[in-house]
């Protein structure tokens, strides 16, 4: 009941065979997974997602196969993704790259002025309040404005964040699916994945990364160039040489890896 309340659901498991997907040896691989749009379908707002009830269990099982080298790499804050990954104890990179949860402890990876971020959050919320359909999301190190429910206001959201971008030199504006984000310079999923791959226990293993968004492209490209397995989830241009149709296919593939 609790699980249903916060958006968990059961899911019939279909054939996990994904045509064209190379065989992987998890024992010598490191698995990096985006969350929204990759493990779960996107919803109208970040807290409206539906998570299959076996998600954490599946992630834990795959993590065991790769000796703990399974990392969630999300644009969300660690705190906002944790409730959906309750039974998963492995590493989480949030922010994306602004914070990390290692051994259950979340720490900041980049210095930002909390007062500045709070003030930007206030302004974003005030802006969204006068533009019905826009949703302002506060993150520990930045802000996001979602326009999924009001695509006609995308240009207004962009213009607003451009002004904040120009007046806050330590931050930069990013475009993601149905959202614009202002985040600190010097972070990114590709930088976090690279840093992990340079150190134990990741160094010397094959990187695998699944991502769905334009913000995942630099990481997909890096993983591909490094000889790893880069997998784009869904439609759209990509640097990845592999593609799966949707998050459901990703989940079924992970279930098959968990059982292998
Ligand atoms: Mg995503």
mmCIF file of C-alpha atoms and ligand atoms in Angstrom:
data_model
loop_
_atom_site.group_PDB
_atom_site.id
_atom_site.type_symbol
_atom_site.label_atom_id
_atom_site.label_comp_id
_atom_site.label_asym_id
_atom_site.label_seq_id
_atom_site.Cartn_x
_atom_site.Cartn_y
_atom_site.Cartn_z
ATOM 1 C CA UNK A 1 0.000 0.000 0.000
ATOM 2 C CA UNK A 2 2.776 2.435 0.983
ATOM 3 C CA UNK A 3 4.615 1.587 -2.217
ATOM 4 C CA UNK A 4 1.551 2.269 -4.337
ATOM 5 C CA UNK A 5 1.077 5.586 -2.571
ATOM 6 C CA UNK A 6 4.464 6.881 -3.598
ATOM 7 C CA UNK A 7 4.150 5.636 -7.141
ATOM 8 C CA UNK A 8 5.295 2.016 -7.166
ATOM 9 C CA UNK A 9 3.535 -0.543 -9.294
ATOM 10 C CA UNK A 10 3.850 -4.171 -10.361
ATOM 11 C CA UNK A 11 4.821 -4.895 -13.951
ATOM 12 C CA UNK A 12 4.487 -8.026 -16.088
ATOM 13 C CA UNK A 13 7.931 -9.158 -17.206
ATOM 14 C CA UNK A 14 8.079 -9.618 -20.960
ATOM 15 C CA UNK A 15 10.775 -11.239 -23.078
ATOM 16 C CA UNK A 16 14.088 -9.681 -21.974
ATOM 17 C CA UNK A 17 15.763 -10.431 -25.314
ATOM 18 C CA UNK A 18 16.805 -7.115 -26.895
ATOM 19 C CA UNK A 19 17.744 -7.526 -30.568
ATOM 20 C CA UNK A 20 21.228 -6.263 -31.384
ATOM 21 C CA UNK A 21 22.294 -5.690 -27.789
ATOM 22 C CA UNK A 22 25.831 -7.049 -27.292
ATOM 23 C CA UNK A 23 26.456 -9.648 -24.609
ATOM 24 C CA UNK A 24 28.167 -8.119 -21.587
ATOM 25 C CA UNK A 25 30.341 -9.636 -18.892
ATOM 26 C CA UNK A 26 29.076 -7.895 -15.775
ATOM 27 C CA UNK A 27 31.962 -9.294 -13.740
ATOM 28 C CA UNK A 28 34.328 -6.977 -15.647
ATOM 29 C CA UNK A 29 31.939 -4.083 -16.244
ATOM 30 C CA UNK A 30 30.710 -0.956 -14.478
ATOM 31 C CA UNK A 31 27.075 -0.025 -15.025
ATOM 32 C CA UNK A 32 25.965 3.626 -14.959
ATOM 33 C CA UNK A 33 22.238 4.292 -15.279
ATOM 34 C CA UNK A 34 20.323 7.511 -15.736
ATOM 35 C CA UNK A 35 16.987 7.496 -13.869
ATOM 36 C CA UNK A 36 14.148 9.580 -15.418
ATOM 37 C CA UNK A 37 13.367 8.508 -18.968
ATOM 38 C CA UNK A 38 15.823 5.598 -18.695
ATOM 39 C CA UNK A 39 14.694 3.459 -15.747
ATOM 40 C CA UNK A 40 11.243 5.030 -15.467
ATOM 41 C CA UNK A 41 8.967 6.754 -17.954
ATOM 42 C CA UNK A 42 8.833 10.535 -17.821
ATOM 43 C CA UNK A 43 5.692 11.995 -16.268
ATOM 44 C CA UNK A 44 4.058 15.423 -16.189
ATOM 45 C CA UNK A 45 6.084 16.336 -13.109
ATOM 46 C CA UNK A 46 9.129 14.722 -11.438
ATOM 47 C CA UNK A 47 7.045 13.349 -8.550
ATOM 48 C CA UNK A 48 4.368 11.826 -10.824
ATOM 49 C CA UNK A 49 6.579 8.962 -12.064
ATOM 50 C CA UNK A 50 5.578 5.319 -11.636
ATOM 51 C CA UNK A 51 8.258 2.925 -10.388
ATOM 52 C CA UNK A 52 7.950 -0.868 -10.725
ATOM 53 C CA UNK A 53 8.044 -2.454 -7.291
ATOM 54 C CA UNK A 54 10.988 -4.710 -8.175
ATOM 55 C CA UNK A 55 13.206 -1.775 -9.237
ATOM 56 C CA UNK A 56 15.484 -1.607 -6.192
ATOM 57 C CA UNK A 57 15.673 -5.399 -5.967
ATOM 58 C CA UNK A 58 16.688 -5.655 -9.628
ATOM 59 C CA UNK A 59 19.322 -2.930 -9.247
ATOM 60 C CA UNK A 60 20.753 -4.671 -6.175
ATOM 61 C CA UNK A 61 20.899 -7.994 -8.023
ATOM 62 C CA UNK A 62 22.697 -6.455 -11.033
ATOM 63 C CA UNK A 63 25.029 -4.585 -8.658
ATOM 64 C CA UNK A 64 26.009 -7.912 -7.093
ATOM 65 C CA UNK A 65 26.842 -9.335 -10.531
ATOM 66 C CA UNK A 66 29.219 -6.433 -11.172
ATOM 67 C CA UNK A 67 30.728 -6.417 -7.682
ATOM 68 C CA UNK A 68 28.987 -3.238 -6.590
ATOM 69 C CA UNK A 69 29.900 -1.220 -9.669
ATOM 70 C CA UNK A 70 26.357 -0.065 -10.449
ATOM 71 C CA UNK A 71 25.832 3.680 -10.167
ATOM 72 C CA UNK A 72 22.667 5.745 -10.617
ATOM 73 C CA UNK A 73 23.564 8.978 -12.449
ATOM 74 C CA UNK A 74 20.657 11.403 -12.284
ATOM 75 C CA UNK A 75 19.979 15.071 -12.791
ATOM 76 C CA UNK A 76 17.797 14.947 -9.684
ATOM 77 C CA UNK A 77 19.153 15.639 -6.254
ATOM 78 C CA UNK A 78 20.120 12.490 -4.362
ATOM 79 C CA UNK A 79 17.377 13.199 -1.818
ATOM 80 C CA UNK A 80 14.660 13.364 -4.478
ATOM 81 C CA UNK A 81 15.589 10.048 -6.142
ATOM 82 C CA UNK A 82 16.270 8.059 -2.943
ATOM 83 C CA UNK A 83 12.592 7.424 -2.059
ATOM 84 C CA UNK A 84 12.179 5.589 -5.375
ATOM 85 C CA UNK A 85 15.283 3.441 -4.849
ATOM 86 C CA UNK A 86 14.627 2.473 -1.232
ATOM 87 C CA UNK A 87 16.258 -0.957 -1.224
ATOM 88 C CA UNK A 88 19.214 0.042 -3.410
ATOM 89 C CA UNK A 89 22.279 0.812 -1.300
ATOM 90 C CA UNK A 90 24.770 1.524 -4.084
ATOM 91 C CA UNK A 91 26.284 4.796 -5.262
ATOM 92 C CA UNK A 92 24.116 7.638 -6.574
ATOM 93 C CA UNK A 93 25.448 10.641 -8.479
ATOM 94 C CA UNK A 94 22.949 13.512 -8.308
ATOM 95 C CA UNK A 95 22.841 16.987 -9.568
ATOM 96 C CA UNK A 96 24.106 15.739 -12.188
ATOM 97 C CA UNK A 97 27.551 15.517 -10.702
ATOM 98 C CA UNK A 98 26.948 18.144 -8.019
ATOM 99 C CA UNK A 99 26.553 15.548 -5.266
ATOM 100 C CA UNK A 100 27.213 11.880 -4.609
ATOM 101 C CA UNK A 101 25.894 9.260 -2.246
ATOM 102 C CA UNK A 102 28.641 6.779 -1.381
ATOM 103 C CA UNK A 103 28.129 4.139 1.326
ATOM 104 C CA UNK A 104 24.875 5.833 2.257
ATOM 105 C CA UNK A 105 26.446 9.245 2.876
ATOM 106 C CA UNK A 106 25.586 12.130 0.549
ATOM 107 C CA UNK A 107 28.174 14.837 -0.002
ATOM 108 C CA UNK A 108 28.518 17.898 -2.184
ATOM 109 C CA UNK A 109 31.024 17.635 -5.050
ATOM 110 C CA UNK A 110 31.093 21.301 -5.959
ATOM 111 C CA UNK A 111 31.124 24.494 -3.937
ATOM 112 C CA UNK A 112 28.113 26.749 -4.461
ATOM 113 C CA UNK A 113 26.748 29.645 -2.450
ATOM 114 C CA UNK A 114 23.552 28.247 -0.872
ATOM 115 C CA UNK A 115 22.127 31.766 -0.498
ATOM 116 C CA UNK A 116 22.529 32.412 -4.207
ATOM 117 C CA UNK A 117 20.853 29.096 -5.076
ATOM 118 C CA UNK A 118 18.022 29.809 -2.622
ATOM 119 C CA UNK A 119 17.481 33.263 -4.141
ATOM 120 C CA UNK A 120 17.424 31.816 -7.659
ATOM 121 C CA UNK A 121 14.886 29.260 -6.398
ATOM 122 C CA UNK A 122 12.690 32.040 -5.000
ATOM 123 C CA UNK A 123 12.812 33.896 -8.307
ATOM 124 C CA UNK A 124 12.071 30.730 -10.310
ATOM 125 C CA UNK A 125 9.092 29.902 -8.116
ATOM 126 C CA UNK A 126 7.759 33.444 -8.378
ATOM 127 C CA UNK A 127 8.161 33.300 -12.155
ATOM 128 C CA UNK A 128 6.407 29.913 -12.412
ATOM 129 C CA UNK A 129 3.597 31.149 -10.168
ATOM 130 C CA UNK A 130 2.745 33.817 -12.735
ATOM 131 C CA UNK A 131 3.011 31.359 -15.656
ATOM 132 C CA UNK A 132 0.468 28.580 -15.037
ATOM 133 C CA UNK A 133 1.731 25.230 -16.334
ATOM 134 C CA UNK A 134 5.390 25.953 -15.646
ATOM 135 C CA UNK A 135 6.938 24.095 -12.716
ATOM 136 C CA UNK A 136 9.972 25.380 -10.811
ATOM 137 C CA UNK A 137 12.126 22.734 -9.156
ATOM 138 C CA UNK A 138 14.693 23.643 -6.512
ATOM 139 C CA UNK A 139 17.839 21.559 -6.456
ATOM 140 C CA UNK A 140 20.627 21.723 -3.893
ATOM 141 C CA UNK A 141 22.925 23.414 -6.407
ATOM 142 C CA UNK A 142 20.624 24.912 -9.026
ATOM 143 C CA UNK A 143 17.125 25.310 -10.399
ATOM 144 C CA UNK A 144 15.008 23.728 -13.125
ATOM 145 C CA UNK A 145 11.934 25.059 -14.904
ATOM 146 C CA UNK A 146 9.791 22.313 -16.448
ATOM 147 C CA UNK A 147 7.458 23.191 -19.321
ATOM 148 C CA UNK A 148 6.045 19.699 -20.045
ATOM 149 C CA UNK A 149 2.541 20.903 -19.141
ATOM 150 C CA UNK A 150 2.878 24.216 -20.998
ATOM 151 C CA UNK A 151 5.047 23.815 -24.080
ATOM 152 C CA UNK A 152 3.873 27.184 -25.415
ATOM 153 C CA UNK A 153 5.676 28.836 -22.468
ATOM 154 C CA UNK A 154 9.061 27.235 -23.248
ATOM 155 C CA UNK A 155 10.424 30.430 -24.796
ATOM 156 C CA UNK A 156 9.346 32.478 -21.769
ATOM 157 C CA UNK A 157 11.037 30.012 -19.430
ATOM 158 C CA UNK A 158 14.193 30.159 -21.531
ATOM 159 C CA UNK A 159 14.217 33.966 -21.613
ATOM 160 C CA UNK A 160 13.790 34.107 -17.843
ATOM 161 C CA UNK A 161 16.650 31.673 -17.185
ATOM 162 C CA UNK A 162 18.867 33.450 -19.732
ATOM 163 C CA UNK A 163 18.693 36.559 -17.566
ATOM 164 C CA UNK A 164 19.647 34.564 -14.451
ATOM 165 C CA UNK A 165 22.402 32.869 -16.446
ATOM 166 C CA UNK A 166 23.879 36.193 -17.524
ATOM 167 C CA UNK A 167 23.819 37.586 -13.990
ATOM 168 C CA UNK A 168 25.286 34.480 -12.288
ATOM 169 C CA UNK A 169 28.721 33.783 -13.831
ATOM 170 C CA UNK A 170 29.318 30.541 -11.907
ATOM 171 C CA UNK A 171 26.266 28.908 -13.455
ATOM 172 C CA UNK A 172 25.307 27.787 -16.929
ATOM 173 C CA UNK A 173 22.052 27.090 -18.718
ATOM 174 C CA UNK A 174 21.261 23.575 -19.955
ATOM 175 C CA UNK A 175 18.419 22.294 -22.085
ATOM 176 C CA UNK A 176 16.911 18.918 -21.245
ATOM 177 C CA UNK A 177 13.652 17.151 -22.046
ATOM 178 C CA UNK A 178 10.828 19.651 -21.573
ATOM 179 C CA UNK A 179 12.938 21.615 -19.119
ATOM 180 C CA UNK A 180 15.670 24.232 -18.786
ATOM 181 C CA UNK A 181 18.166 24.035 -15.993
ATOM 182 C CA UNK A 182 20.628 26.425 -14.390
ATOM 183 C CA UNK A 183 23.453 24.517 -12.757
ATOM 184 C CA UNK A 184 27.001 25.216 -11.601
ATOM 185 C CA UNK A 185 29.745 25.194 -14.208
ATOM 186 C CA UNK A 186 32.218 22.345 -14.090
ATOM 187 C CA UNK A 187 29.853 19.448 -13.427
ATOM 188 C CA UNK A 188 28.234 16.871 -15.695
ATOM 189 C CA UNK A 189 27.460 13.187 -15.910
ATOM 190 C CA UNK A 190 30.419 12.563 -18.221
ATOM 191 C CA UNK A 191 32.842 14.163 -15.740
ATOM 192 C CA UNK A 192 31.469 12.108 -12.844
ATOM 193 C CA UNK A 193 31.595 8.858 -14.821
ATOM 194 C CA UNK A 194 35.148 9.590 -15.990
ATOM 195 C CA UNK A 195 36.253 10.293 -12.429
ATOM 196 C CA UNK A 196 34.732 7.042 -11.188
ATOM 197 C CA UNK A 197 36.335 5.058 -14.019
ATOM 198 C CA UNK A 198 39.777 6.355 -13.064
ATOM 199 C CA UNK A 199 39.643 4.947 -9.529
ATOM 200 C CA UNK A 200 39.085 1.611 -7.780
ATOM 201 C CA UNK A 201 36.948 -0.424 -8.005
ATOM 202 C CA UNK A 202 35.938 0.909 -11.432
ATOM 203 C CA UNK A 203 39.341 1.367 -13.094
ATOM 204 C CA UNK A 204 40.109 -1.281 -15.705
ATOM 205 C CA UNK A 205 36.486 -2.325 -16.174
ATOM 206 C CA UNK A 206 34.223 -1.742 -19.169
ATOM 207 C CA UNK A 207 31.905 1.258 -18.725
ATOM 208 C CA UNK A 208 28.241 0.788 -19.620
ATOM 209 C CA UNK A 209 25.887 3.771 -19.687
ATOM 210 C CA UNK A 210 22.180 4.040 -20.449
ATOM 211 C CA UNK A 211 20.700 7.510 -20.966
ATOM 212 C CA UNK A 212 17.759 9.110 -22.757
ATOM 213 C CA UNK A 213 18.348 12.842 -22.794
ATOM 214 C CA UNK A 214 20.476 15.444 -24.571
ATOM 215 C CA UNK A 215 22.201 15.962 -21.208
ATOM 216 C CA UNK A 216 23.318 12.310 -21.407
ATOM 217 C CA UNK A 217 24.989 12.704 -24.796
ATOM 218 C CA UNK A 218 28.464 13.768 -23.591
ATOM 219 C CA UNK A 219 28.549 10.710 -21.303
ATOM 220 C CA UNK A 220 27.235 8.407 -24.047
ATOM 221 C CA UNK A 221 29.936 9.724 -26.361
ATOM 222 C CA UNK A 222 32.710 9.318 -23.778
ATOM 223 C CA UNK A 223 31.666 5.761 -22.930
ATOM 224 C CA UNK A 224 31.554 4.840 -26.626
ATOM 225 C CA UNK A 225 34.984 6.347 -27.335
ATOM 226 C CA UNK A 226 36.342 4.480 -24.304
ATOM 227 C CA UNK A 227 35.293 1.187 -25.855
ATOM 228 C CA UNK A 228 32.354 0.756 -23.508
ATOM 229 C CA UNK A 229 28.682 0.122 -24.166
ATOM 230 C CA UNK A 230 26.702 3.332 -24.734
ATOM 231 C CA UNK A 231 22.950 2.843 -24.985
ATOM 232 C CA UNK A 232 20.491 5.561 -25.968
ATOM 233 C CA UNK A 233 16.971 5.049 -24.604
ATOM 234 C CA UNK A 234 14.210 6.147 -26.990
ATOM 235 C CA UNK A 235 14.202 8.280 -30.119
ATOM 236 C CA UNK A 236 16.417 11.149 -31.175
ATOM 237 C CA UNK A 237 19.934 11.814 -32.438
ATOM 238 C CA UNK A 238 22.662 10.217 -30.402
ATOM 239 C CA UNK A 239 26.376 9.502 -30.204
ATOM 240 C CA UNK A 240 25.570 6.059 -28.793
ATOM 241 C CA UNK A 241 25.978 3.043 -31.053
ATOM 242 C CA UNK A 242 23.209 1.100 -29.326
ATOM 243 C CA UNK A 243 19.594 1.986 -28.779
ATOM 244 C CA UNK A 244 16.638 0.528 -26.886
ATOM 245 C CA UNK A 245 13.045 1.567 -27.363
ATOM 246 C CA UNK A 246 11.967 2.650 -23.902
ATOM 247 C CA UNK A 247 12.536 2.384 -20.127
ATOM 248 C CA UNK A 248 10.485 -0.797 -20.022
ATOM 249 C CA UNK A 249 13.033 -2.472 -22.310
ATOM 250 C CA UNK A 250 15.846 -1.249 -20.047
ATOM 251 C CA UNK A 251 14.108 -2.732 -17.013
ATOM 252 C CA UNK A 252 13.583 -6.065 -18.732
ATOM 253 C CA UNK A 253 17.218 -6.145 -19.830
ATOM 254 C CA UNK A 254 18.305 -5.435 -16.239
ATOM 255 C CA UNK A 255 16.004 -8.202 -14.990
ATOM 256 C CA UNK A 256 17.658 -10.612 -17.409
ATOM 257 C CA UNK A 257 21.121 -9.484 -16.215
ATOM 258 C CA UNK A 258 19.984 -9.959 -12.625
ATOM 259 C CA UNK A 259 19.002 -13.557 -13.372
ATOM 260 C CA UNK A 260 21.940 -14.454 -15.632
HETATM 261 MG MG1 LIG B 1 16.914 10.967 -18.232
#
